[in-house]
Amino acid sequence: MFEQIDVNGLDALQTEGPVVLIDVRTDAEVARGVITGTRHIALHELPHQASELDPNAVTVLYCQSGGRSAQACAFLSDQGFAKLHNLQGGIMGWLRAGRALSSPGE
């Protein structure tokens, strides 16, 4: 299971403690900007890299609009991850909320 959250929900999670942000978009999409502090793992690479992630960490996944990240959340949930959140609206929701993007790697 995973929870749908919006930008304000992400803010609330981050005030409670550390949050792992994972961007599952393509390399080309990521090149246009990310949420600060994000780790990029393209959706098709997630099965190969899931073992590198902490299944007990509070984890928020996002993509362009929320569809691919919901798939990623479902996959990780099946792998035993318990504290998963999907950012509703993805990066587009982030931008609609007036938030800025960072360059990848910042």
CSV table of C-alpha atoms in Angstrom, one decimal:
chain,number,residue,atom,x,y,z
A,1,MET,CA,0.0,0.0,0.0
A,2,PHE,CA,1.0,3.6,-0.5
A,3,GLU,CA,-0.5,7.0,0.2
A,4,GLN,CA,-1.3,9.7,-2.3
A,5,ILE,CA,0.1,13.1,-1.1
A,6,ASP,CA,0.1,16.6,-2.5
A,7,VAL,CA,2.8,19.2,-2.3
A,8,ASN,CA,1.6,20.3,1.2
A,9,GLY,CA,1.7,16.7,2.3
A,10,LEU,CA,5.3,16.5,1.1
A,11,ASP,CA,6.2,19.6,3.1
A,12,ALA,CA,4.6,18.1,6.2
A,13,LEU,CA,6.5,14.8,5.8
A,14,GLN,CA,9.8,16.7,5.4
A,15,THR,CA,9.2,18.6,8.7
A,16,GLU,CA,8.6,15.3,10.5
A,17,GLY,CA,12.0,13.9,9.5
A,18,PRO,CA,14.1,12.6,6.6
A,19,VAL,CA,12.3,11.8,3.3
A,20,VAL,CA,13.8,9.9,0.4
A,21,LEU,CA,12.6,11.6,-2.8
A,22,ILE,CA,12.8,9.5,-6.0
A,23,ASP,CA,12.2,10.8,-9.5
A,24,VAL,CA,11.2,8.0,-11.8
A,25,ARG,CA,11.1,10.1,-15.0
A,26,THR,CA,13.3,9.6,-18.0
A,27,ASP,CA,16.8,11.2,-18.3
A,28,ALA,CA,15.5,13.7,-20.8
A,29,GLU,CA,12.7,14.7,-18.4
A,30,VAL,CA,15.0,15.0,-15.4
A,31,ALA,CA,17.4,17.2,-17.4
A,32,ARG,CA,14.6,19.9,-17.3
A,33,GLY,CA,14.8,20.1,-13.5
A,34,VAL,CA,14.1,18.2,-10.3
A,35,ILE,CA,12.9,18.7,-6.8
A,36,THR,CA,15.9,19.6,-4.6
A,37,GLY,CA,17.3,16.5,-2.9
A,38,THR,CA,15.9,14.0,-5.4
A,39,ARG,CA,17.5,10.7,-6.4
A,40,HIS,CA,16.8,9.8,-10.0
A,41,ILE,CA,15.9,6.2,-10.7
A,42,ALA,CA,14.1,5.8,-14.1
A,43,LEU,CA,11.0,3.6,-13.8
A,44,HIS,CA,12.5,0.9,-16.0
A,45,GLU,CA,15.6,0.8,-13.7
A,46,LEU,CA,13.7,0.5,-10.4
A,47,PRO,CA,13.6,-3.3,-10.3
A,48,HIS,CA,17.4,-3.4,-10.6
A,49,GLN,CA,18.0,-0.6,-8.0
A,50,ALA,CA,15.3,-1.3,-5.4
A,51,SER,CA,17.7,-3.3,-3.3
A,52,GLU,CA,19.8,-0.1,-2.9
A,53,LEU,CA,16.9,1.6,-1.1
A,54,ASP,CA,15.9,1.4,2.5
A,55,PRO,CA,12.5,-0.3,2.8
A,56,ASN,CA,11.8,1.3,6.1
A,57,ALA,CA,12.6,4.9,5.0
A,58,VAL,CA,9.8,7.4,4.3
A,59,THR,CA,9.9,7.5,0.5
A,60,VAL,CA,8.1,9.8,-1.9
A,61,LEU,CA,8.1,9.0,-5.6
A,62,TYR,CA,7.2,11.3,-8.4
A,63,CYS,CA,7.1,11.5,-12.2
A,64,GLN,CA,5.7,14.0,-14.7
A,65,SER,CA,2.0,13.7,-13.6
A,66,GLY,CA,1.8,10.9,-11.0
A,67,GLY,CA,1.0,7.8,-13.2
A,68,ARG,CA,4.4,6.2,-13.4
A,69,SER,CA,5.3,7.0,-9.8
A,70,ALA,CA,2.1,5.3,-8.7
A,71,GLN,CA,3.3,2.2,-10.7
A,72,ALA,CA,6.7,2.5,-8.9
A,73,CYS,CA,5.0,2.8,-5.5
A,74,ALA,CA,2.9,-0.4,-6.3
A,75,PHE,CA,6.1,-2.2,-7.3
A,76,LEU,CA,8.0,-1.2,-4.1
A,77,SER,CA,5.0,-2.0,-2.0
A,78,ASP,CA,5.1,-5.5,-3.4
A,79,GLN,CA,8.8,-5.6,-2.4
A,80,GLY,CA,8.0,-4.9,1.2
A,81,PHE,CA,8.4,-1.1,1.4
A,82,ALA,CA,6.0,0.2,4.0
A,83,LYS,CA,6.3,4.0,4.0
A,84,LEU,CA,5.6,4.9,0.4
A,85,HIS,CA,3.9,8.1,-0.9
A,86,ASN,CA,3.1,9.1,-4.5
A,87,LEU,CA,3.2,12.8,-5.2
A,88,GLN,CA,-0.1,13.6,-6.8
A,89,GLY,CA,0.3,15.6,-10.0
A,90,GLY,CA,4.0,14.8,-10.1
A,91,ILE,CA,6.4,17.5,-11.2
A,92,MET,CA,3.5,19.3,-12.9
A,93,GLY,CA,1.7,19.6,-9.6
A,94,TRP,CA,4.8,20.8,-8.0
A,95,LEU,CA,5.1,23.6,-10.6
A,96,ARG,CA,1.4,24.4,-10.3
A,97,ALA,CA,1.9,25.0,-6.6
A,98,GLY,CA,4.5,27.7,-7.5
A,99,ARG,CA,7.5,25.6,-6.5
A,100,ALA,CA,10.9,25.9,-8.2
A,101,LEU,CA,13.0,23.2,-9.8
A,102,SER,CA,16.7,22.5,-9.2
A,103,SER,CA,19.2,21.3,-11.7
A,104,PRO,CA,19.9,17.6,-11.4
A,105,GLY,CA,22.6,16.8,-8.9
A,106,GLU,CA,22.0,19.9,-6.7
